[in-house]
Coordinates of C-alpha atoms in Angstrom, one line a residue:
Chain A
M1 CA 22.4 48.1 -186.1
P2 CA 21.9 46.2 -189.2
Y3 CA 19.0 48.6 -190.3
E4 CA 18.4 51.9 -190.3
E5 CA 15.7 54.4 -190.5
I6 CA 15.2 56.0 -194.9
Q7 CA 13.7 58.8 -195.2
H8 CA 10.3 59.0 -196.4
T9 CA 7.7 62.5 -196.5
A10 CA 5.5 60.2 -194.6
D11 CA 5.8 57.9 -193.0
W12 CA 8.6 55.2 -191.5
G13 CA 11.4 53.6 -193.6
L14 CA 13.4 51.0 -192.5
R15 CA 16.9 50.1 -195.2
I16 CA 18.0 45.8 -193.0
W17 CA 20.2 44.3 -194.3
A18 CA 22.2 40.5 -192.7
G19 CA 24.2 37.5 -193.7
D20 CA 21.1 35.4 -194.2
L21 CA 17.8 35.4 -195.0
P22 CA 16.5 34.0 -191.5
G23 CA 18.5 36.4 -189.8
L24 CA 17.1 38.7 -192.0
F25 CA 13.4 38.5 -191.1
I26 CA 14.8 38.3 -187.7
E27 CA 16.7 42.0 -187.9
A28 CA 13.1 43.5 -189.6
A29 CA 10.9 42.7 -186.9
R30 CA 14.0 43.8 -184.3
G31 CA 13.8 47.1 -186.1
M32 CA 9.9 47.4 -186.5
N33 CA 10.1 47.2 -182.5
T34 CA 13.1 50.0 -182.4
L35 CA 10.1 52.1 -184.7
M36 CA 7.8 52.2 -181.9
G37 CA 10.1 51.8 -179.4
V38 CA 8.5 49.4 -178.0
Q39 CA 9.6 47.6 -174.3
A40 CA 8.9 44.1 -173.0
V41 CA 8.2 44.0 -168.7
P42 CA 12.2 43.3 -167.3
T43 CA 12.2 39.3 -166.7
E44 CA 14.6 39.8 -163.8
G45 CA 18.3 37.4 -164.9
A46 CA 19.0 35.8 -167.8
I47 CA 16.5 34.6 -169.9
P48 CA 17.9 30.7 -171.4
A49 CA 17.6 30.6 -175.3
P50 CA 14.5 28.8 -176.3
G51 CA 14.2 25.1 -176.4
P52 CA 10.9 23.0 -177.7
A53 CA 7.8 23.5 -175.8
E54 CA 8.0 21.1 -173.9
S55 CA 10.8 22.5 -172.5
D56 CA 8.8 25.5 -170.5
T57 CA 8.7 26.3 -167.8
G58 CA 6.8 28.4 -165.6
Q59 CA 10.3 30.9 -165.3
R60 CA 10.6 30.9 -168.0
S61 CA 8.7 32.6 -171.2
P62 CA 6.5 31.5 -172.4
L63 CA 7.0 30.2 -176.4
R64 CA 5.2 31.4 -179.3
R65 CA 5.2 29.3 -182.3
L66 CA 4.6 30.7 -186.0
I67 CA 3.9 29.2 -189.3
L68 CA 3.4 31.2 -192.1
T69 CA 2.9 30.7 -196.0
A70 CA 3.1 33.0 -199.2
P71 CA 3.3 33.2 -202.8
D72 CA 7.1 34.8 -202.3
V73 CA 9.3 35.0 -200.0
E74 CA 8.8 39.3 -200.0
A75 CA 5.3 38.4 -199.4
L76 CA 6.3 36.1 -196.8
L77 CA 8.1 38.6 -194.4
V78 CA 5.2 40.8 -194.9
A79 CA 2.7 38.1 -193.7
F80 CA 6.1 37.6 -191.0
L81 CA 6.4 41.3 -190.0
S82 CA 2.3 41.9 -190.3
E83 CA 1.6 39.0 -187.7
M84 CA 4.2 40.8 -185.4
L85 CA 2.8 43.6 -185.1
Y86 CA -0.4 42.4 -184.5
L87 CA 0.7 40.6 -181.5
V88 CA 2.2 43.6 -180.7
E89 CA -1.4 45.7 -181.2
Q90 CA -3.2 42.9 -179.8
E91 CA -2.2 40.5 -177.3
H92 CA 0.0 43.3 -176.2
I93 CA 3.5 41.0 -176.2
T94 CA 6.3 40.6 -178.4
L95 CA 9.2 37.7 -179.1
D96 CA 12.6 37.4 -178.3
N97 CA 15.5 35.5 -178.9
L98 CA 14.0 35.1 -182.6
Q99 CA 14.5 31.6 -184.3
V100 CA 12.4 31.6 -187.6
S101 CA 13.1 29.4 -190.8
L102 CA 12.1 29.6 -194.2
F103 CA 11.5 26.5 -196.5
P104 CA 11.0 28.2 -200.2
G105 CA 8.8 26.0 -202.4
E106 CA 7.4 26.9 -205.5
A107 CA 4.3 27.9 -205.7
L108 CA 4.9 28.8 -201.3
W109 CA 7.1 29.9 -199.3
R110 CA 7.2 28.1 -195.2
L111 CA 8.2 30.0 -192.4
E112 CA 8.1 29.3 -189.5
A113 CA 8.8 30.8 -186.1
V114 CA 9.6 30.2 -182.7
G115 CA 10.3 33.6 -179.8
E116 CA 9.5 33.6 -176.0
A117 CA 6.5 35.8 -175.2
R118 CA 7.4 38.7 -173.6
P119 CA 4.8 41.1 -172.1
L120 CA 4.9 44.7 -173.6
A121 CA 6.0 47.2 -170.4
R122 CA 5.6 50.2 -173.2
V123 CA 4.5 51.0 -176.9
Q124 CA 5.6 54.9 -178.0
K125 CA 4.0 55.1 -181.3
L126 CA 2.1 52.1 -183.4
I127 CA 2.3 50.8 -187.1
K128 CA -1.0 50.7 -188.7
A129 CA 0.7 48.9 -191.4
V130 CA 4.1 46.4 -193.4
T131 CA 3.4 48.1 -197.5
Y132 CA 4.5 46.1 -200.0
Y133 CA 5.6 49.4 -201.5
N134 CA 9.4 49.4 -203.9
L135 CA 9.5 46.0 -201.2
H136 CA 12.6 43.7 -203.1
I137 CA 14.9 41.0 -201.3
R138 CA 18.7 41.6 -203.1
S139 CA 21.0 39.2 -202.2
D140 CA 25.1 40.0 -203.8
E141 CA 28.6 38.7 -201.8
D142 CA 27.9 40.6 -198.5
G143 CA 24.1 39.0 -197.8
Y144 CA 20.7 40.4 -198.3
S145 CA 19.6 43.5 -197.6
V146 CA 15.6 44.9 -197.9
E147 CA 14.0 48.2 -197.3
V148 CA 10.6 48.0 -195.8
V149 CA 7.9 51.1 -195.8
F150 CA 5.0 50.8 -192.5
D151 CA 2.0 52.7 -193.1
V152 CA 1.7 55.2 -190.1
Chain B
M1 CA 13.1 60.5 -211.9
I2 CA 10.0 62.2 -213.7
G3 CA 10.4 66.2 -212.5
I4 CA 8.6 68.9 -213.5
S5 CA 10.6 69.4 -216.5
D6 CA 9.0 66.3 -217.7
L7 CA 5.2 67.9 -216.7
T8 CA 2.7 70.8 -219.4
Q9 CA 2.1 73.1 -217.8
V10 CA -2.1 73.8 -217.9
S11 CA -1.9 77.2 -216.7
E12 CA -0.5 78.5 -213.2
Y13 CA -2.8 75.7 -210.7
E14 CA -3.1 72.9 -213.2
W15 CA -0.1 70.8 -214.3
L16 CA -0.6 67.2 -217.1
I17 CA 2.1 64.7 -217.3
P18 CA 0.3 63.2 -220.5
R19 CA 0.3 58.9 -221.4
S20 CA 3.2 59.2 -223.3
Y21 CA 5.5 60.1 -220.6
R22 CA 5.6 56.6 -220.2
S23 CA 4.8 52.7 -222.0
D24 CA 3.3 51.4 -219.8
M25 CA 0.2 54.7 -218.7
R26 CA -3.2 54.3 -220.0
V27 CA -4.4 57.6 -218.6
P28 CA -2.9 60.8 -218.6
V29 CA -1.9 62.1 -215.1
R30 CA -3.8 66.1 -214.4
L31 CA -2.0 67.6 -211.4
F32 CA -3.3 71.3 -209.4
A33 CA -0.9 72.0 -207.9
T34 CA 1.0 74.9 -208.2
R35 CA 5.1 74.9 -208.9
E36 CA 6.5 76.3 -205.7
M37 CA 4.6 72.7 -204.5
L38 CA 5.8 71.2 -206.8
E39 CA 9.2 72.0 -205.6
Q40 CA 7.9 71.6 -203.1
I41 CA 8.0 67.1 -203.0
A42 CA 10.5 67.0 -206.2
D43 CA 12.9 65.2 -204.2
D44 CA 10.5 62.6 -203.1
R45 CA 8.6 60.1 -205.1
S46 CA 4.9 61.3 -205.0
L47 CA 4.7 61.9 -209.5
E48 CA 7.1 58.7 -210.0
Q49 CA 3.7 56.5 -207.5
A50 CA 1.6 59.1 -210.2
V51 CA 2.2 57.4 -212.9
N52 CA 2.1 54.3 -211.9
T53 CA -0.8 54.2 -210.8
A54 CA -2.1 55.5 -214.2
T55 CA -1.2 51.8 -215.1
L56 CA -4.1 50.3 -213.7
P57 CA -5.8 48.3 -215.6
G58 CA -9.8 50.0 -216.4
L59 CA -8.9 53.4 -215.9
V60 CA -10.8 55.8 -217.3
G61 CA -11.0 59.9 -218.3
E62 CA -7.4 61.4 -216.1
V63 CA -6.2 60.5 -212.8
V64 CA -6.1 63.8 -210.5
V65 CA -3.4 64.6 -207.7
M66 CA -4.1 67.2 -205.3
P67 CA -1.6 70.4 -204.3
D68 CA -1.2 68.8 -200.8
M69 CA -0.2 65.6 -202.9
H70 CA 2.6 63.7 -201.0
Q71 CA 4.6 60.6 -201.3
G72 CA 3.4 57.9 -200.0
Y73 CA 2.9 54.1 -201.4
G74 CA 1.2 52.6 -203.8
F75 CA -0.2 55.8 -205.2
P76 CA 0.6 59.0 -203.4
I77 CA -1.6 61.0 -200.9
G78 CA -4.7 62.9 -202.3
T79 CA -4.8 61.0 -205.7
V80 CA -8.1 60.8 -207.5
A81 CA -8.6 57.4 -209.6
A82 CA -11.8 56.0 -211.4
T83 CA -12.0 52.6 -213.4
E84 CA -14.6 51.5 -215.5
T85 CA -17.4 49.5 -213.6
P86 CA -17.3 46.5 -213.9
H87 CA -14.4 45.0 -215.4
G88 CA -12.4 47.6 -214.2
V89 CA -10.4 46.7 -211.5
I90 CA -9.6 48.1 -207.6
S91 CA -6.7 47.7 -205.7
P92 CA -6.6 48.2 -201.3
G93 CA -3.9 49.8 -201.0
G94 CA -5.2 52.8 -203.8
V95 CA -7.7 53.4 -201.2
G96 CA -5.3 52.6 -197.9
Y97 CA -4.9 51.0 -194.2
D98 CA -7.1 53.9 -193.3
I99 CA -10.6 53.0 -194.9
N100 CA -12.1 55.5 -194.1
C101 CA -10.4 57.7 -192.6
G102 CA -11.8 60.9 -192.8
V103 CA -13.3 64.1 -191.1
R104 CA -16.0 65.6 -189.4
L105 CA -17.2 68.8 -188.2
L106 CA -19.6 70.7 -186.0
A107 CA -20.8 73.8 -185.8
S108 CA -21.6 75.9 -182.5
S109 CA -23.0 78.9 -182.2
L110 CA -20.9 79.8 -178.5
E111 CA -18.7 82.8 -179.1
L112 CA -15.2 82.3 -178.7
E113 CA -14.4 85.4 -175.5
A114 CA -17.3 83.3 -173.6
A115 CA -15.8 80.6 -174.1
R116 CA -12.1 81.3 -173.5
P117 CA -12.0 81.2 -169.5
H118 CA -13.5 77.6 -170.1
L119 CA -11.8 76.3 -173.3
D120 CA -9.2 74.6 -171.0
Q121 CA -11.8 72.3 -169.5
L122 CA -13.6 71.5 -172.0
A123 CA -10.0 70.8 -173.3
T124 CA -9.5 68.3 -170.9
L125 CA -13.3 66.2 -170.9
I126 CA -12.4 66.2 -174.5
N127 CA -9.6 64.4 -174.4
R128 CA -11.2 61.7 -171.4
Y129 CA -14.4 60.7 -173.8
C130 CA -13.3 60.8 -177.2
P131 CA -9.6 58.5 -175.5
S132 CA -6.7 58.9 -178.6
G133 CA -2.7 57.6 -178.3
V134 CA -1.2 54.0 -178.8
G135 CA -2.9 51.2 -177.1
E136 CA -6.2 53.0 -175.5
E137 CA -9.0 51.3 -175.7
G138 CA -12.4 53.2 -176.9
V139 CA -15.6 53.9 -175.4
V140 CA -18.3 51.5 -176.7
R141 CA -17.4 47.7 -176.0
V142 CA -19.9 45.4 -178.2
S143 CA -20.7 42.3 -178.4
V144 CA -19.9 39.7 -181.8
T145 CA -23.5 40.3 -182.6
E146 CA -23.6 44.2 -181.9
L147 CA -19.8 45.0 -184.0
E148 CA -21.9 42.6 -187.4
Q149 CA -24.1 45.4 -187.0
V150 CA -21.9 48.3 -186.8
L151 CA -20.3 46.7 -189.3
R152 CA -23.5 46.9 -191.5
E153 CA -25.2 49.6 -190.7
G154 CA -22.4 52.5 -190.1
A155 CA -23.8 55.4 -188.4
R156 CA -26.9 54.8 -188.2
W157 CA -26.5 52.1 -186.0
A158 CA -24.9 54.8 -183.3
R159 CA -28.0 56.6 -183.6
K160 CA -30.3 53.4 -183.1
K161 CA -28.1 53.8 -179.9
G162 CA -29.1 57.4 -178.9
F163 CA -25.4 58.1 -179.6
A164 CA -26.8 60.2 -183.3
E165 CA -28.6 63.7 -183.8
E166 CA -31.7 64.2 -186.3
N167 CA -29.4 65.6 -189.2
D168 CA -26.0 64.1 -187.8
L169 CA -26.7 60.9 -191.2
A170 CA -28.5 63.5 -193.3
R171 CA -25.1 65.4 -192.9
T172 CA -22.5 62.3 -193.1
E173 CA -20.9 61.1 -196.9
E174 CA -23.4 58.4 -197.7
G175 CA -25.7 59.3 -195.0
G176 CA -23.2 57.2 -193.2
C177 CA -23.5 53.8 -194.3
L178 CA -22.4 52.1 -197.0
E179 CA -24.3 50.3 -198.8
G180 CA -23.9 46.8 -199.5
A181 CA -21.1 46.3 -197.1
Q182 CA -20.3 42.4 -196.5
P183 CA -19.2 41.7 -193.1
E184 CA -18.7 37.8 -193.1
K185 CA -16.0 39.6 -195.6
V186 CA -13.9 41.1 -192.8
S187 CA -11.3 38.2 -191.2
E188 CA -12.0 37.3 -188.1
R189 CA -9.0 38.9 -186.1
A190 CA -9.7 42.9 -187.6
K191 CA -13.3 42.1 -185.9
Q192 CA -11.1 41.1 -182.6
R193 CA -9.1 44.9 -183.4
G194 CA -12.0 46.7 -184.2
R195 CA -14.3 45.4 -180.9
E196 CA -11.8 47.8 -178.9
Q197 CA -11.2 49.9 -180.5
I198 CA -14.5 51.9 -181.7
G199 CA -15.1 55.2 -180.5
S200 CA -11.3 55.7 -179.9
V201 CA -9.3 58.2 -182.3
G202 CA -5.8 57.0 -182.9
A203 CA -3.2 58.0 -182.3
G204 CA -1.3 59.8 -186.2
N205 CA -1.6 63.3 -187.3
H206 CA -5.6 62.2 -185.9
F207 CA -7.4 63.9 -182.9
V208 CA -10.0 66.3 -182.6
E209 CA -9.1 70.5 -182.2
V210 CA -11.5 72.7 -181.7
D211 CA -11.2 75.7 -183.7
V212 CA -12.9 79.5 -183.8
V213 CA -13.9 80.5 -187.2
E214 CA -11.8 83.2 -187.6
R215 CA -13.1 84.3 -191.0
I216 CA -15.7 84.1 -193.5
F217 CA -15.7 84.3 -197.4
D218 CA -19.1 83.4 -198.9
E219 CA -21.6 84.5 -195.8
K220 CA -24.9 82.3 -197.8
T221 CA -22.4 79.2 -197.3
A222 CA -21.4 79.9 -194.5
Q223 CA -24.0 80.6 -193.4
A224 CA -26.5 77.6 -195.1
F225 CA -24.0 75.6 -193.0
G226 CA -24.3 77.7 -189.7
L227 CA -21.1 79.1 -189.2
Q228 CA -20.2 82.0 -187.2
E229 CA -17.1 84.2 -187.0
G230 CA -16.1 84.5 -183.8
C231 CA -17.5 80.7 -182.9
L232 CA -16.6 77.6 -182.0
V233 CA -16.0 74.4 -183.9
V234 CA -15.2 71.0 -183.3
Q235 CA -13.4 69.4 -186.3
I236 CA -12.0 65.0 -185.7
H237 CA -10.2 63.3 -188.0
C238 CA -9.9 59.3 -187.8
G239 CA -11.3 56.3 -189.1
S240 CA -11.3 52.6 -188.9
R241 CA -8.2 52.2 -186.4
G242 CA -7.7 48.5 -186.1
L243 CA -10.6 46.7 -188.1
G244 CA -9.9 48.7 -191.2
H245 CA -5.7 48.0 -191.3
Q246 CA -6.4 44.6 -190.6
V247 CA -9.0 45.1 -193.1
C248 CA -6.6 46.4 -195.6
T249 CA -3.5 43.8 -194.5
D250 CA -5.0 41.7 -195.5
Y251 CA -6.4 41.9 -198.8
V252 CA -3.1 43.4 -200.8
Q253 CA -1.9 40.4 -199.8
E254 CA -5.0 38.1 -201.0
F255 CA -4.2 40.1 -204.4
Q256 CA -0.9 39.5 -204.8
G257 CA -1.9 37.0 -205.8
A258 CA -5.0 37.9 -207.7
V259 CA -2.6 39.7 -210.1
K260 CA -1.0 36.3 -210.8
R261 CA -4.6 34.4 -211.9
Y262 CA -6.4 37.9 -213.7
G263 CA -2.7 38.5 -215.7
I264 CA -2.3 42.5 -214.3
H265 CA 0.8 43.3 -215.1
L266 CA 2.3 46.6 -212.3
P267 CA 4.7 48.2 -211.4
D268 CA 4.9 48.4 -208.0
R269 CA 2.9 46.1 -205.5
E270 CA 1.2 47.9 -203.6
L271 CA -0.8 48.6 -206.0
V272 CA -2.0 45.0 -206.6
C273 CA -5.7 45.1 -207.6
A274 CA -8.6 42.5 -209.0
P275 CA -11.0 42.9 -211.4
L276 CA -14.7 45.0 -209.9
D277 CA -16.7 42.0 -211.4
S278 CA -14.5 38.9 -210.3
P279 CA -15.2 37.2 -207.0
E280 CA -12.0 39.0 -205.2
G281 CA -12.4 41.8 -206.1
Q282 CA -16.2 41.9 -205.0
S283 CA -15.0 40.5 -201.6
Y284 CA -12.8 44.0 -200.9
L285 CA -15.3 45.9 -201.7
G286 CA -18.1 44.6 -199.2
A287 CA -14.9 44.5 -196.8
M288 CA -13.3 47.2 -197.3
R289 CA -17.9 49.2 -197.1
A290 CA -17.6 47.2 -193.7
A291 CA -14.6 49.0 -192.6
A292 CA -15.9 52.7 -193.8
N293 CA -18.9 51.8 -191.7
F294 CA -16.8 51.2 -188.8
A295 CA -15.6 54.1 -189.1
F296 CA -18.6 56.4 -189.6
A297 CA -19.7 55.3 -186.5
N298 CA -16.5 55.6 -184.8
R299 CA -16.5 59.7 -186.0
Q300 CA -20.5 58.7 -184.9
I301 CA -19.9 57.7 -181.3
L302 CA -16.6 60.5 -181.0
A303 CA -19.0 63.8 -181.5
H304 CA -21.6 62.4 -179.0
S305 CA -18.6 62.1 -176.9
V306 CA -17.6 66.3 -177.8
R307 CA -20.9 67.0 -177.3
R308 CA -20.9 65.5 -173.1
A309 CA -18.3 67.4 -173.0
F310 CA -19.1 70.4 -174.9
E311 CA -22.7 69.6 -171.6
E312 CA -20.4 68.8 -169.4
T313 CA -18.0 71.9 -170.0
F314 CA -21.0 74.9 -170.6
A315 CA -24.5 73.8 -170.0
G316 CA -25.9 75.6 -167.2
K317 CA -22.9 78.3 -167.5
L318 CA -23.3 79.7 -171.3
K319 CA -26.6 79.4 -174.0
G320 CA -25.7 78.3 -177.5
W321 CA -23.0 75.6 -177.1
E322 CA -25.1 72.9 -179.2
L323 CA -23.3 71.3 -182.0
H324 CA -24.9 70.5 -184.6
Q325 CA -23.4 68.7 -187.3
V326 CA -21.9 70.5 -190.5
Y327 CA -20.8 67.1 -192.6
D328 CA -18.1 64.7 -192.2
I329 CA -16.9 62.8 -194.9
C330 CA -14.4 60.2 -196.3
H331 CA -10.9 61.2 -197.5
N332 CA -9.5 57.1 -197.7
I333 CA -12.5 55.8 -200.0
A334 CA -12.9 53.8 -203.3
K335 CA -17.2 53.5 -204.4
I336 CA -19.3 53.1 -207.0
E337 CA -20.6 57.1 -208.5
T338 CA -21.9 58.6 -211.7
H339 CA -19.5 60.6 -213.0
E340 CA -19.4 61.6 -217.6
V341 CA -17.2 59.9 -219.2
E342 CA -16.1 60.8 -222.9
G343 CA -19.7 62.9 -223.0
Q344 CA -21.6 59.4 -221.1
R345 CA -22.9 59.4 -217.4
K346 CA -21.3 56.2 -216.4
K347 CA -21.2 53.8 -213.2
V348 CA -17.4 53.9 -212.3
C349 CA -15.1 53.3 -208.8
V350 CA -13.8 56.7 -207.3
H351 CA -10.9 55.8 -205.7
R352 CA -9.7 59.0 -203.5
K353 CA -6.7 58.4 -201.2
G354 CA -6.0 61.2 -199.6
A355 CA -8.4 63.3 -201.1
T356 CA -12.1 64.7 -200.3
R357 CA -15.6 63.7 -202.2
A358 CA -15.9 68.2 -203.3
F359 CA -19.6 67.3 -205.2
G360 CA -21.2 71.0 -206.4
P361 CA -23.9 72.6 -206.6
G362 CA -27.6 70.7 -207.3
T363 CA -26.1 67.3 -206.2
P364 CA -29.1 65.4 -205.5
E365 CA -26.9 63.7 -202.9
L366 CA -26.7 66.5 -200.7
P367 CA -29.5 66.8 -198.5
P368 CA -31.5 69.2 -199.4
E369 CA -30.5 71.9 -197.5
Y370 CA -27.1 72.6 -198.4
R371 CA -27.9 71.2 -202.8
P372 CA -28.2 74.7 -204.0
F373 CA -25.0 75.4 -202.8
G374 CA -22.4 71.8 -202.9
Q375 CA -21.0 70.0 -200.0
P376 CA -19.2 70.8 -197.7
V377 CA -14.9 70.2 -198.0
L378 CA -13.4 69.8 -195.2
V379 CA -10.1 70.5 -194.9
P380 CA -7.6 70.7 -191.8
G381 CA -3.9 71.9 -191.0
S382 CA -1.2 71.1 -189.4
M383 CA -0.8 71.0 -185.9
G384 CA -1.9 74.3 -184.6
T385 CA -1.8 76.2 -188.0
S386 CA -5.4 77.1 -189.3
S387 CA -8.0 74.5 -191.2
W388 CA -9.8 75.0 -193.8
V389 CA -13.6 74.7 -195.1
L390 CA -14.0 74.7 -198.8
V391 CA -17.1 73.9 -201.0
G392 CA -17.9 71.7 -203.9
T393 CA -17.9 73.1 -207.3
E394 CA -19.1 72.3 -211.2
D395 CA -16.0 72.9 -212.4
A396 CA -15.6 69.3 -209.1
M397 CA -17.9 67.3 -210.7
K398 CA -15.8 67.5 -214.9
R399 CA -12.7 67.9 -213.5
S400 CA -11.8 66.5 -211.0
W401 CA -14.8 63.2 -210.8
G402 CA -16.0 65.8 -207.9
S403 CA -13.0 65.7 -205.2
S404 CA -11.0 67.8 -203.8
C405 CA -8.0 67.9 -201.3
H406 CA -7.9 67.0 -198.0
G407 CA -5.1 68.3 -195.8
A408 CA -2.5 70.8 -196.0
G409 CA 0.1 68.0 -197.0
R410 CA 3.5 67.0 -195.7
V411 CA 6.7 68.1 -196.6
M412 CA 9.7 67.1 -193.9
S413 CA 10.0 62.7 -192.8
R414 CA 8.8 62.2 -189.3
A415 CA 12.5 61.3 -188.0
K416 CA 13.3 64.5 -189.5
A417 CA 10.6 66.3 -187.4
K418 CA 11.0 64.8 -184.6
H419 CA 15.2 65.2 -185.3
E420 CA 14.9 69.6 -185.8
V421 CA 11.5 69.5 -182.8
R422 CA 11.3 69.5 -179.4
G423 CA 7.6 67.8 -178.4
E424 CA 7.4 70.0 -175.7
A425 CA 9.4 73.2 -177.0
L426 CA 5.7 73.0 -179.1
R427 CA 4.2 72.5 -177.0
N428 CA 4.8 75.9 -175.1
E429 CA 4.6 77.8 -178.2
L430 CA 1.7 76.6 -179.2
E431 CA -0.4 77.1 -175.2
G432 CA 2.4 80.0 -175.5
R433 CA -0.6 81.1 -178.8
G434 CA -3.5 80.6 -176.5
I435 CA -4.3 76.9 -177.3
H436 CA -5.1 73.9 -175.8
V437 CA -2.7 70.8 -176.1
R438 CA -3.6 67.9 -174.7
A439 CA -1.1 64.8 -176.2
G440 CA 0.1 61.6 -175.2
S441 CA 2.8 61.3 -176.5
M442 CA 5.7 64.0 -177.0
S443 CA 7.7 62.3 -180.5
G444 CA 4.1 62.1 -181.8
L445 CA 3.6 65.6 -181.1
A446 CA 7.0 67.0 -183.1
E447 CA 6.3 64.4 -185.9
E448 CA 2.9 66.3 -186.2
A449 CA 5.1 70.6 -185.9
P450 CA 3.6 72.5 -188.6
Q451 CA 7.0 73.0 -191.1
A452 CA 6.3 68.8 -191.3
Y453 CA 3.4 70.6 -193.7
K454 CA 2.9 72.7 -196.1
N455 CA 0.2 76.5 -195.6
V456 CA -2.6 74.6 -196.4
D457 CA -3.3 78.1 -196.8
R458 CA -1.8 77.8 -200.5
V459 CA -3.6 74.6 -200.3
A460 CA -7.3 75.6 -200.2
E461 CA -5.8 79.1 -202.5
T462 CA -4.7 77.1 -205.0
V463 CA -8.3 74.0 -205.7
S464 CA -9.6 77.3 -205.3
A465 CA -8.5 79.3 -208.1
A466 CA -8.4 76.3 -209.9
G467 CA -11.6 75.8 -209.6
I468 CA -12.4 72.5 -207.9
A469 CA -13.5 73.6 -204.7
R470 CA -14.5 77.3 -203.5
Q471 CA -13.2 78.6 -199.8
V472 CA -16.5 79.2 -197.6
A473 CA -14.4 80.0 -193.7
L474 CA -11.3 80.0 -192.5
L475 CA -10.6 78.0 -189.1
R476 CA -8.3 78.9 -186.0
P477 CA -7.1 76.9 -183.9
V478 CA -8.0 76.9 -179.4
A479 CA -7.6 74.3 -178.5
V480 CA -5.9 70.6 -179.9
I481 CA -6.2 66.8 -178.5
K482 CA -4.6 63.8 -180.4
G483 CA -2.8 61.0 -179.1

């Protein structure tokens, strides 16, 4: 798994890594869901890869699009994970087969994501919030990594 | 990384990190702790976080850290920091995501021995009427208009709706309502989350616990608080639920830009802040007060639910089941208070992150019947261990911004606790000790195992020995209800 739990006295922390930035965002969301024990209602048969919204059919999970902006890439990661948390807590869904695109900008980074909205069968534990504590996205020849601390 | 060798020992219970330790510190850090407690947190980043906190613009006096300190995010848990008004800063991360997380204590004259045959039923009914755990909605649904009233009026709204008894509000910090709340500064998303959750406990370390007063240390003060040895009391520990989490999330995000606009340089982005007199600072203050009022109303409704459980359990069977409120305190909050700064009485913004207000005798903010004694300080222990009722002191007013500790303080990560403790085994152990347990999640139970926390008795002894609170009564759990 491209993420692992890191020690934190009171809260939860994850170290996440991926070959590229969109992958880092997707793995961070997966890792967060794993920490919370998020399980979607099983679907019958294979789930098709997400296509454009207009190709949605009754057999598929409905597609959900997210568009977020933030002043930098770390703030965008917090905004993205906070959005995923909100969907779990308030709308009782999780997004599967996520595709994430990032658009860097001078003053504003932009994220566009699409995923299949799946109703939740179970959540073991909720996270209160995604924090900025010691949040630095790092890059090297292997790709990108980040540590995220969650308030629980 | 900073260690004990970098600290100056003032006494057996007091240490100092001088301002000279790091060039960006604006004030020193005073820690109330024993050497043993400092050694317990040596491996985490609590001390570094305390030093980071001391860099906030506009700080006055000293940053104060309590013996239950442990690593948090931004501020360490157990910190009190005061900034000057109106130009000093306010930091949403310095209040935390669970705005006005706090503790309420109700007391009865029901003797444990008489109540014992009914405790199982009582635990079941409290569990039914005080929803806890993941996804549990509150017992009260409010309309959009009503939610605005909750955010503006706090526990006063609950009283109007019949959820409060006569003395409840007077015995709640700030009378259960922070003035100046601005519901219009709370996002629609936060309000959506709040509407479904009012009257619920939540998960994590939140709980309702029935205790017995095991031992009285200060007869007169205990009598004033209505605490009787051998009788049942109830602690309610929870906060502003998803509404508060969302308010903090919104403003920590928004303040990322504010620090750039105001030229504030910080060692950690979770410490983001804005001047109190800036539009951003004022907006957060208004929203934070609204979330705090939500939490006051939440604990008030839960107190009503606990009373209902007591009534259904004991009415017609035993006398003395009336539950009077001892006090309700916040331990995650920022408030404008008047304190002595460099010999002058000044208004300052006191951030308490995992710390309890502990006003001393004679303080006008206290109800008349408590004024000769001081404010009750409610210190819940870890699950299955004792809890404490302390009282604020004059020394606390002078040395710790009228504040004291808030709990036991974690020493073990949740992951390690789950690895070392099985929830079912813990429940059996607690039940074997005569503690009735209602828990929604066994892994959640394991995470809150007593061994994951410091010894709360040592914490209470430390603040008492340091003079920033005094021991009044020791409580022992007989029923624990948690998510």
